[in-house]
Short mmCIF file of C-alpha atoms in Angstrom, two decimals:
data_model
loop_
_atom_site.label_atom_id
_atom_site.label_comp_id
_atom_site.label_asym_id
_atom_site.label_seq_id
_atom_site.Cartn_x
_atom_site.Cartn_y
_atom_site.Cartn_z
CA MET A 3 -12.93 36.23 -12.96
CA ALA A 4 -13.73 39.92 -13.81
CA ASP A 5 -13.39 40.87 -10.05
CA VAL A 6 -10.02 38.77 -9.95
CA LEU A 7 -8.64 40.75 -12.82
CA ALA A 8 -9.87 44.09 -11.27
CA TRP A 9 -8.22 43.37 -8.17
CA LEU A 10 -4.97 42.17 -9.92
CA SER A 11 -4.74 45.52 -11.98
CA GLN A 12 -5.31 47.33 -8.46
CA TYR A 13 -2.80 45.43 -6.62
CA GLY A 14 -0.30 45.09 -9.85
CA GLY A 15 2.61 42.79 -9.35
CA TRP A 16 2.04 41.67 -5.73
CA GLY A 17 -1.62 40.59 -6.52
CA VAL A 18 0.01 38.17 -9.25
CA LEU A 19 2.81 37.31 -6.81
CA VAL A 20 -0.21 36.15 -3.98
CA VAL A 21 -2.09 34.49 -6.88
CA VAL A 22 0.96 32.61 -7.59
CA ILE A 23 1.54 31.65 -3.86
CA VAL A 24 -2.08 30.58 -3.36
CA LEU A 25 -2.05 28.71 -6.55
CA PHE A 26 1.32 27.03 -5.35
CA ILE A 27 -0.09 25.79 -2.18
CA LEU A 28 -3.20 24.61 -3.67
CA LEU A 29 -1.79 22.69 -6.18
CA TYR A 30 1.39 21.59 -4.91
CA GLU A 31 0.83 18.01 -4.63
CA LYS A 32 0.09 18.17 -8.34
CA ALA A 33 3.15 20.50 -9.01
CA GLU A 34 5.66 17.84 -7.62
CA LYS A 35 6.20 16.06 -10.80
CA PRO A 36 7.02 19.13 -12.94
CA VAL A 37 9.21 20.23 -10.44
CA ALA A 38 11.34 17.10 -10.22
CA LYS A 39 11.76 17.60 -14.01
CA LEU A 40 12.80 21.30 -13.38
CA TYR A 41 15.79 20.33 -10.83
CA ASP A 42 16.52 17.35 -13.45
CA LEU A 43 17.06 19.63 -15.82
CA PHE A 44 19.72 21.71 -13.91
CA SER A 45 21.29 18.55 -12.43
CA TRP A 46 24.81 19.41 -14.00
CA VAL A 47 25.06 22.64 -11.92
CA GLY A 48 26.00 20.95 -8.79
CA ALA A 49 25.50 18.33 -6.17
CA GLY A 50 22.92 20.42 -4.24
CA TRP A 51 20.57 20.47 -7.56
CA ARG A 52 21.38 16.69 -8.30
CA ARG A 53 20.07 16.18 -4.57
CA ARG A 54 17.09 17.93 -5.26
CA ALA A 55 16.35 16.16 -8.27
CA VAL A 56 16.72 12.82 -6.90
CA LYS A 57 14.81 13.57 -3.82
CA ALA A 58 11.86 15.32 -5.76
CA ASP A 59 11.81 12.26 -8.37
CA ILE A 60 11.51 9.90 -5.95
CA GLN A 61 9.11 11.76 -3.71
CA SER A 62 6.86 12.59 -6.57
CA ASN A 63 6.63 9.21 -7.78
CA ILE A 64 5.80 7.46 -4.47
CA ASN A 65 3.24 10.15 -3.68
CA SER A 66 1.68 9.98 -7.02
CA PHE A 67 1.07 6.40 -6.36
CA SER A 68 0.15 6.49 -2.87
CA ARG A 69 -2.61 9.00 -3.74
CA ALA A 70 -4.04 6.86 -6.15
CA VAL A 71 -4.32 3.91 -3.90
CA ASP A 72 -5.60 6.02 -1.41
CA HIS A 73 -8.08 7.50 -3.68
CA GLU A 74 -9.38 3.90 -4.51
CA ILE A 75 -9.65 2.75 -0.74
CA PRO A 76 -9.41 5.61 1.48
CA ASN A 77 -6.74 5.59 4.20
CA THR A 78 -5.10 2.41 3.13
CA MET A 79 -2.17 4.59 2.01
CA PRO A 80 -2.79 7.78 3.89
CA TYR A 81 0.50 9.41 3.86
CA ASN A 82 2.72 11.36 1.43
CA MET A 83 6.63 10.51 1.73
CA LYS A 84 8.86 13.31 2.79
CA LEU A 85 12.41 12.17 1.83
CA GLN A 86 14.33 14.59 4.11
CA PHE A 87 18.07 14.74 3.51
CA VAL A 88 20.41 15.03 6.73
CA SER A 89 23.56 16.28 6.17
CA ASP A 90 24.90 18.17 9.20
CA MET A 91 24.15 16.02 12.14
CA ASP A 92 26.72 15.14 14.94
CA ARG A 93 27.22 12.27 17.19
CA ALA A 94 25.13 13.62 20.34
CA GLU A 95 22.15 14.76 17.91
CA LEU A 96 22.05 11.15 16.17
CA LEU A 97 22.23 9.21 19.70
CA ARG A 98 19.12 11.26 20.96
CA GLU A 99 16.99 10.28 18.40
CA LYS A 100 16.58 6.59 19.36
CA ASN A 101 14.16 5.63 16.56
CA LEU A 102 16.33 7.34 13.76
CA VAL A 103 17.33 5.67 10.71
CA LEU A 104 19.55 7.39 8.01
CA VAL A 105 19.27 5.15 4.73
CA ARG A 106 21.82 6.10 2.18
CA ILE A 107 20.31 7.41 -0.87
CA ARG A 108 23.01 7.12 -4.11
CA ASP A 109 23.44 9.22 -6.84
CA ARG A 110 21.21 9.19 -10.07
CA ARG A 111 23.22 6.15 -11.49
CA HIS A 112 21.71 3.98 -8.93
CA ASP A 113 18.07 5.22 -9.38
CA ASP A 114 17.02 1.52 -9.30
CA LYS A 115 18.31 0.87 -5.89
CA ASN A 116 17.27 4.33 -4.49
CA PHE A 117 13.53 3.89 -5.80
CA VAL A 118 13.44 0.33 -4.31
CA HIS A 119 15.02 1.29 -0.71
CA ALA A 120 12.92 4.21 -0.35
CA MET A 121 9.71 2.44 -1.05
CA LEU A 122 10.43 -0.43 1.19
CA THR A 123 11.73 2.11 4.19
CA PHE A 124 8.11 3.84 3.47
CA CYS A 125 6.05 0.82 3.14
CA PRO A 126 5.61 0.04 6.84
CA VAL A 127 4.47 3.67 7.89
CA GLY A 128 2.93 4.41 4.71
CA VAL A 129 0.59 1.37 3.81
CA LEU A 130 -2.20 0.14 6.48
CA PRO A 131 -0.02 2.19 9.43
CA ALA A 132 -2.65 1.46 11.88
CA SER A 133 -3.05 -2.24 10.73
CA ARG A 134 0.59 -3.01 11.14
CA PRO A 135 0.87 -4.32 14.57
CA TYR A 136 -1.88 -6.75 14.27
CA LEU A 137 -0.25 -8.27 10.95
CA ASP A 138 2.40 -11.07 11.34
CA ASP A 139 5.84 -10.09 10.31
CA LEU A 140 5.68 -12.60 6.92
CA LEU A 141 2.61 -11.01 5.83
CA SER A 142 3.74 -7.30 6.53
CA ASP A 143 6.70 -7.87 4.41
CA ALA A 144 4.61 -9.94 1.80
CA ILE A 145 2.32 -6.72 1.64
CA ASP A 146 5.45 -4.22 1.24
CA PHE A 147 7.00 -6.36 -1.53
CA THR A 148 3.65 -6.55 -3.26
CA VAL A 149 2.80 -2.64 -2.86
CA THR A 150 6.43 -1.81 -3.97
CA ARG A 151 5.98 -4.12 -6.88
CA LYS A 152 2.85 -2.42 -7.84
CA PHE A 153 4.66 1.08 -7.59
CA LEU A 154 7.29 -0.05 -9.80
CA ASN A 155 5.20 -1.35 -12.34
CA ALA A 156 3.09 1.60 -12.10
CA ILE A 157 6.01 4.01 -13.12
CA GLN A 158 7.25 1.24 -15.44
CA TYR A 159 10.60 1.04 -14.24
CA GLN A 160 12.00 -2.03 -15.41
CA GLY A 161 15.45 -2.03 -13.88
CA ALA A 162 14.35 -1.36 -10.55
CA LEU A 163 11.81 -4.09 -10.75
CA ASN A 164 14.70 -6.28 -11.77
CA TYR A 165 16.61 -5.00 -8.53
CA LEU A 166 13.61 -5.78 -6.56
CA TYR A 167 12.91 -9.48 -7.96
CA LYS A 168 16.76 -10.26 -7.80
CA GLU A 169 18.28 -8.67 -4.84
CA VAL A 170 15.26 -8.32 -2.36
CA ILE A 171 12.48 -10.86 -2.87
CA GLU A 172 14.46 -13.76 -4.35
CA PRO A 173 16.89 -13.97 -1.14
CA GLU A 174 14.01 -13.61 1.01
CA ILE A 175 11.87 -16.31 -0.51
CA ALA A 176 14.66 -18.81 -0.52
CA GLU A 177 15.04 -18.68 3.13
CA LYS A 178 11.39 -18.17 4.15
CA PRO A 179 9.27 -20.57 1.90
CA GLU A 180 5.91 -19.11 3.92
CA LEU A 181 6.65 -15.61 2.38
CA ASP A 182 7.26 -17.12 -0.91
CA LYS A 183 3.46 -18.60 -0.51
CA LEU A 184 2.30 -15.23 0.92
CA CYS A 185 3.75 -13.26 -2.05
CA THR A 186 2.41 -15.77 -4.55
CA ILE A 187 -1.22 -15.35 -3.03
CA LEU A 188 -1.05 -11.47 -2.81
CA ASP A 189 0.29 -11.45 -6.49
CA ARG A 190 -2.52 -13.76 -7.88
CA LEU A 191 -5.22 -11.68 -5.76
CA ASP A 192 -3.38 -8.33 -7.37
CA GLU A 193 -3.89 -10.17 -10.89
CA GLN A 194 -7.62 -10.70 -10.03
CA GLY A 195 -8.14 -6.95 -8.86
CA LEU A 196 -8.73 -8.10 -5.45
CA PHE A 197 -5.40 -6.93 -3.55
CA ILE A 198 -6.44 -3.31 -2.86
CA LYS A 199 -10.20 -3.47 -3.25
CA VAL A 200 -10.59 -6.28 -0.83
CA ILE A 201 -7.42 -7.38 0.85
CA LEU A 202 -6.23 -3.79 1.98
CA ARG A 203 -9.87 -2.65 2.53
CA GLU A 204 -10.44 -5.55 4.77
CA LEU A 205 -7.40 -5.06 6.56
CA ARG A 206 -7.69 -1.25 7.01
CA ASP A 207 -11.15 -2.00 8.58
CA PHE A 208 -9.65 -4.64 10.79
CA ALA A 209 -7.20 -2.40 12.60
CA VAL A 210 -10.51 0.07 13.00
CA LYS A 211 -12.87 -3.03 14.69
CA VAL A 212 -9.71 -4.21 16.68
CA GLY A 213 -9.27 -0.41 18.08
CA SER A 214 -6.42 0.27 20.25
CA ARG A 215 -6.19 -3.24 21.93
CA TYR A 216 -3.01 -4.82 22.39
CA PRO A 217 -2.13 -6.98 19.57
CA THR A 218 -1.91 -10.75 20.11
CA GLU A 219 -1.15 -13.56 18.12
CA ALA A 220 -5.15 -14.23 17.45
CA HIS A 221 -5.38 -10.88 15.53
CA LYS A 222 -2.40 -12.09 13.33
CA GLN A 223 -3.69 -15.37 12.91
CA GLU A 224 -6.89 -13.85 12.00
CA ALA A 225 -5.39 -11.78 9.17
CA ARG A 226 -3.47 -14.72 8.06
CA GLN A 227 -6.34 -16.75 7.64
CA PHE A 228 -8.14 -14.13 5.82
CA VAL A 229 -5.27 -13.93 3.16
CA GLU A 230 -5.77 -17.61 2.87
CA TYR A 231 -9.86 -17.43 2.56
CA MET A 232 -9.11 -14.83 -0.25
CA ASP A 233 -6.83 -17.44 -2.10
CA THR A 234 -9.55 -20.03 -2.31
CA ILE A 235 -12.01 -17.63 -3.51
CA ALA A 236 -9.12 -16.22 -6.30
CA THR A 237 -8.34 -19.76 -7.05
CA ARG A 238 -12.12 -20.97 -7.37
CA MET A 239 -12.99 -22.12 -10.78
CA PRO A 240 -16.51 -21.41 -12.14
CA ARG A 241 -19.35 -23.80 -10.38
CA GLU A 242 -16.90 -24.96 -7.91
CA ALA A 243 -18.53 -25.16 -4.31
CA THR A 244 -16.29 -23.32 -2.02
CA GLN A 245 -16.56 -21.58 1.42
CA THR A 246 -17.73 -18.23 0.36
CA LYS A 247 -17.92 -16.65 3.59
CA PHE A 248 -15.13 -15.66 6.43
CA GLN A 249 -16.37 -15.10 9.83
CA GLY A 250 -13.57 -14.23 12.18
CA ASN A 251 -13.90 -12.38 15.46
CA TYR A 252 -13.21 -8.89 13.47
CA ILE A 253 -13.47 -9.97 9.76
CA SER A 254 -16.98 -10.78 8.66
CA THR A 255 -17.59 -10.93 5.03
CA GLY A 256 -18.68 -13.38 2.31
CA PHE A 257 -18.86 -13.51 -1.50
CA VAL A 258 -21.84 -13.40 -3.66
CA PHE A 259 -20.85 -15.14 -7.41
CA ILE A 260 -23.06 -14.05 -10.39
CA GLY A 261 -22.76 -15.93 -13.45
CA THR A 262 -24.53 -19.46 -13.71
CA SER A 263 -26.73 -18.75 -16.84
CA PRO A 264 -29.48 -21.98 -16.48
CA LYS A 265 -29.61 -20.85 -13.09
CA ILE A 266 -30.44 -17.28 -13.60
CA GLU A 267 -32.84 -18.35 -16.89
CA ARG A 268 -34.55 -20.69 -14.32
CA GLU A 269 -34.90 -18.63 -11.04
CA GLY A 270 -33.82 -15.23 -12.02
CA TYR A 271 -32.29 -12.92 -9.34
CA VAL A 272 -34.10 -15.24 -6.33
CA PRO A 273 -30.83 -17.54 -5.71
CA TYR A 274 -28.49 -14.50 -5.35
CA LEU A 275 -31.05 -12.62 -3.10
CA ARG A 276 -31.41 -15.56 -1.25
CA ALA A 277 -27.64 -16.11 -0.55
CA ILE A 278 -27.45 -12.61 0.76
CA GLN A 279 -30.37 -13.10 2.95
CA TRP A 280 -28.67 -16.27 4.11
CA SER A 281 -25.44 -14.10 4.76
CA LYS A 282 -27.37 -11.67 6.51
CA SER A 283 -28.80 -14.57 8.82
CA MET A 284 -25.38 -16.05 9.33
CA GLY A 285 -24.19 -12.87 11.09
CA LEU A 286 -21.90 -11.64 8.44
CA GLU A 287 -21.52 -7.90 8.31
CA LYS A 288 -20.27 -7.60 4.56
CA ILE A 289 -20.60 -9.26 1.30
CA TYR A 290 -19.11 -8.46 -2.12
CA ILE A 291 -21.20 -9.21 -5.15
CA ALA A 292 -18.73 -10.35 -8.02
CA ALA A 293 -19.61 -10.72 -11.47
CA ARG A 294 -18.08 -10.61 -15.13
CA ASP A 295 -18.87 -9.80 -18.62
CA TRP A 296 -22.58 -10.16 -19.29
CA ALA A 297 -23.48 -11.11 -15.34
CA ILE A 298 -22.53 -7.46 -14.49
CA ASP A 299 -26.10 -5.84 -15.38
CA ILE A 300 -27.62 -8.80 -13.23
CA ALA A 301 -25.11 -7.92 -10.25
CA GLU A 302 -26.15 -4.42 -10.52
CA ARG A 303 -29.74 -5.22 -10.14
CA THR A 304 -28.98 -7.74 -7.72
CA SER A 305 -27.36 -5.27 -5.50
CA TYR A 306 -30.26 -2.70 -6.56
CA LEU A 307 -33.13 -5.07 -5.45
CA ALA A 308 -31.00 -6.13 -2.09
CA GLU A 309 -30.99 -2.70 -1.04
CA LYS A 310 -34.64 -2.17 -1.86
CA ARG A 311 -35.52 -4.99 0.33
CA ASN A 312 -33.37 -3.57 3.12
CA LEU A 313 -31.08 -6.88 3.03
CA ALA A 314 -27.78 -4.70 2.46
CA LYS A 315 -26.35 -1.08 1.91
CA ARG A 316 -24.32 -0.75 -1.13
CA LEU A 317 -21.15 0.88 -0.22
CA LYS A 318 -18.82 1.06 -3.40
CA SER A 319 -19.25 -0.62 -6.97
CA LYS A 320 -16.35 -0.59 -9.25
CA ARG A 321 -15.84 -2.23 -12.80
CA TYR A 322 -12.53 -3.05 -13.93
CA TYR A 323 -10.62 -5.30 -16.06
CA ALA A 324 -8.56 -8.23 -14.59
CA THR A 325 -7.36 -11.67 -15.31
CA ASP A 326 -9.58 -14.97 -14.70
CA THR A 327 -8.55 -18.26 -13.06
CA SER A 328 -8.31 -19.47 -16.92
CA GLY A 329 -5.98 -16.54 -17.55
CA GLN A 330 -8.20 -14.36 -19.55
CA ARG A 331 -8.38 -10.61 -19.05
CA ARG A 332 -12.13 -9.94 -18.79
CA LYS A 333 -14.46 -6.93 -17.64
CA GLN A 334 -15.47 -7.53 -13.85
CA ILE A 335 -17.53 -5.90 -11.34
CA LEU A 336 -17.14 -5.92 -7.38
CA ILE A 337 -19.91 -4.54 -5.41
CA GLU A 338 -19.30 -4.05 -1.82
CA MET A 339 -22.41 -4.21 0.86
CA GLN A 340 -22.74 -3.59 4.24
CA LEU A 341 -25.60 -6.14 5.34
CA VAL A 342 -28.41 -4.62 7.34
CA PRO A 343 -28.47 -5.98 11.36
CA SER A 344 -31.78 -7.18 11.96
CA ALA A 345 -33.73 -5.70 14.87
CA PRO A 346 -33.60 -7.22 18.05
CA PHE A 347 -36.01 -10.18 18.64
CA ALA A 348 -37.07 -10.27 14.93
CA PRO A 349 -38.40 -13.87 13.65
CA PRO A 350 -35.81 -15.82 11.87
CA GLU A 351 -35.42 -14.36 8.33
CA GLN A 352 -34.50 -17.25 6.39
CA GLY A 353 -37.16 -17.57 3.27
CA GLN A 354 -39.43 -15.03 4.54
CA LEU A 355 -38.88 -12.03 2.69
CA LEU A 356 -38.46 -13.65 -0.97
CA GLU A 357 -42.03 -15.48 -0.72
CA GLU A 358 -43.63 -12.18 -0.58
CA MET B 9 -3.35 18.39 2.31
CA ARG B 10 -2.60 14.84 3.33
CA LYS B 11 -0.45 13.96 6.31
CA VAL B 12 3.20 13.47 5.59
CA ALA B 13 5.55 10.15 6.61
CA THR B 14 9.19 11.26 6.91
CA VAL B 15 11.97 9.23 5.59
CA LYS B 16 15.33 10.77 6.63
CA ALA B 17 18.03 9.85 4.39
CA ILE B 18 21.80 11.04 3.49
CA TYR B 19 22.79 11.47 0.05
CA ASP B 20 26.06 10.35 -1.60
CA SER B 21 27.89 13.79 -1.70
CA ASP B 22 27.04 14.42 1.89
CA LEU B 23 28.31 11.01 3.50
CA LYS B 24 31.76 11.82 4.05
CA GLN B 25 30.98 15.12 5.96
CA LEU B 26 28.31 13.15 7.87
CA LEU B 27 30.51 10.30 8.85
CA GLN B 28 33.13 12.65 9.98
CA ASN B 29 31.08 14.79 12.23
CA LEU B 30 29.83 11.28 13.72
CA GLY B 31 33.26 10.60 14.50
CA ILE B 32 33.23 6.94 12.19
CA LEU B 33 34.77 7.94 9.04
CA ASP B 34 38.30 6.53 10.11
CA LYS B 35 36.90 3.48 11.40
CA LEU B 36 34.98 2.88 8.06
CA ILE B 37 37.88 3.80 6.09
CA ALA B 38 40.17 1.17 8.20
CA GLY B 39 37.39 -1.56 8.17
CA GLU B 40 36.77 -1.80 11.77
CA LEU B 41 33.06 -1.40 11.34
CA SER B 42 30.76 -4.29 10.86
CA CYS B 43 27.09 -4.55 9.42
CA ALA B 44 24.83 -4.64 12.48
CA VAL B 45 22.59 -7.31 10.94
CA CYS B 46 24.64 -9.73 9.05
CA GLY B 47 28.12 -9.19 10.24
CA CYS B 48 29.65 -8.49 7.12
CA LEU B 49 32.47 -5.63 6.94
CA VAL B 50 30.88 -2.38 6.01
CA ASP B 51 33.03 0.49 3.85
CA LEU B 52 32.11 3.51 2.02
CA ASP B 53 31.37 1.46 -1.00
CA ASN B 54 28.34 -1.09 0.93
CA LEU B 55 27.32 1.31 3.43
CA GLY B 56 23.46 1.12 3.52
CA THR B 57 22.33 2.47 6.93
CA ILE B 58 23.29 5.02 9.88
CA PHE B 59 21.32 4.49 13.18
CA PRO B 60 21.92 4.90 17.02
CA LEU B 61 23.01 1.61 18.49
CA GLY B 62 22.98 1.70 22.18
CA ASN B 63 25.49 4.54 23.16
CA ASP B 64 27.36 3.93 19.83
CA VAL B 65 26.47 4.80 16.15
CA GLY B 66 25.49 1.69 14.22
CA VAL B 67 26.03 0.75 10.66
CA SER B 68 24.52 -1.76 8.31
CA CYS B 69 25.59 -3.03 4.63
CA ASP B 70 23.49 -1.89 1.71
CA SER B 71 21.96 -5.47 1.32
CA SER B 72 18.03 -5.02 0.85
CA ARG B 73 17.55 -7.36 3.58
CA CYS B 74 19.72 -5.75 6.11
CA ILE B 75 18.07 -2.30 5.38
CA ARG B 76 14.63 -3.66 5.95
CA VAL B 77 15.62 -5.39 9.13
CA VAL B 78 17.05 -1.97 10.50
CA THR B 79 13.96 0.19 9.14
CA THR B 80 11.46 -2.52 10.06
CA THR B 81 12.17 -4.45 13.39
CA GLY B 82 15.36 -2.28 14.22
CA VAL B 83 18.51 -3.55 15.66
CA THR B 84 19.35 -3.93 19.57
CA THR B 85 22.71 -4.15 21.14
#
């Protein structure tokens, strides 16, 4: 600090300017919101300031939301949005750019429309960009609507939410019942905290595994089947027997639910470790350990033991509050574990390790 | 710094000038332009998007559905 002050006293005003520029570059993303407020303050001066105010407001809110999602699960929303106003383009220039679309952004009185249109235009390039070619149109639309709804909820913009429901989602689902079903599923998954943590994460990894293969119907079907499988997980009642694994060509994952107290009292962690071992022997690549309230510590312990016994590697653990199937808001944990593949020609593992 | 995805837009106050540059302002006022997606009449009030359509300039109305069709799947002649 003393060095910086000495340097500043040596170079005077220029030194301060350099420091300000460096800070601005480093903190540019964080400064977007205050800058938007500043433009808003001067929007009475003229159309130019109003244009800057609208742009800064939309951009800062979308970018702050997109950064938060990407921070939770990296590369699900990897881009910042730049709203670029075009004012002096002639016919030849427009016709040269074959994929150009100019979206109309209105005055501040129509901000509800502006936010919805800007976010819906950004979503196809901003949310899971690498996975898009492998998702069918309806699933893509349902993801965009869910992300836009989450965004408007996050900034608590009720007017824009009403516009989204009345003018965008309702007319679409009236024509496409399948879209209605998908939006309901994604909404339910979001309520249970599984939309970003599992759906976006798995669809992101799906694109990585598919690589750059030509998109086929099989890819689209697998993505859709995975979302439907997740719905059976989300609507599963306590102690209900459901299919807990999904094994597609590219998505290979399962769930281990912890929370049956008589089972824990009788057998401790063994049934859950056995379930992980079983998932491994079935060739699954990943499992999610899920638990609520009092079972959270047992979930943590199970994941620790699974890692210690070299069954799986812990990737991420997240505690959060979400609504369960009975509508109660409860504390939850979701631990993502990568199952450790067995060595080639290893003997069958089922039941071996746990009896040691 | 994160990568950037650009969304190109036209602000209300610049709209008339841009339409003039593109040579479609008079047609729009005369009610000669229709939405490339739903076919409804497009005027200064309900204009939603502007885009190249073959060798011409295409427009869509401001219904969210039409804007989404233009921005996601695109419109061909």
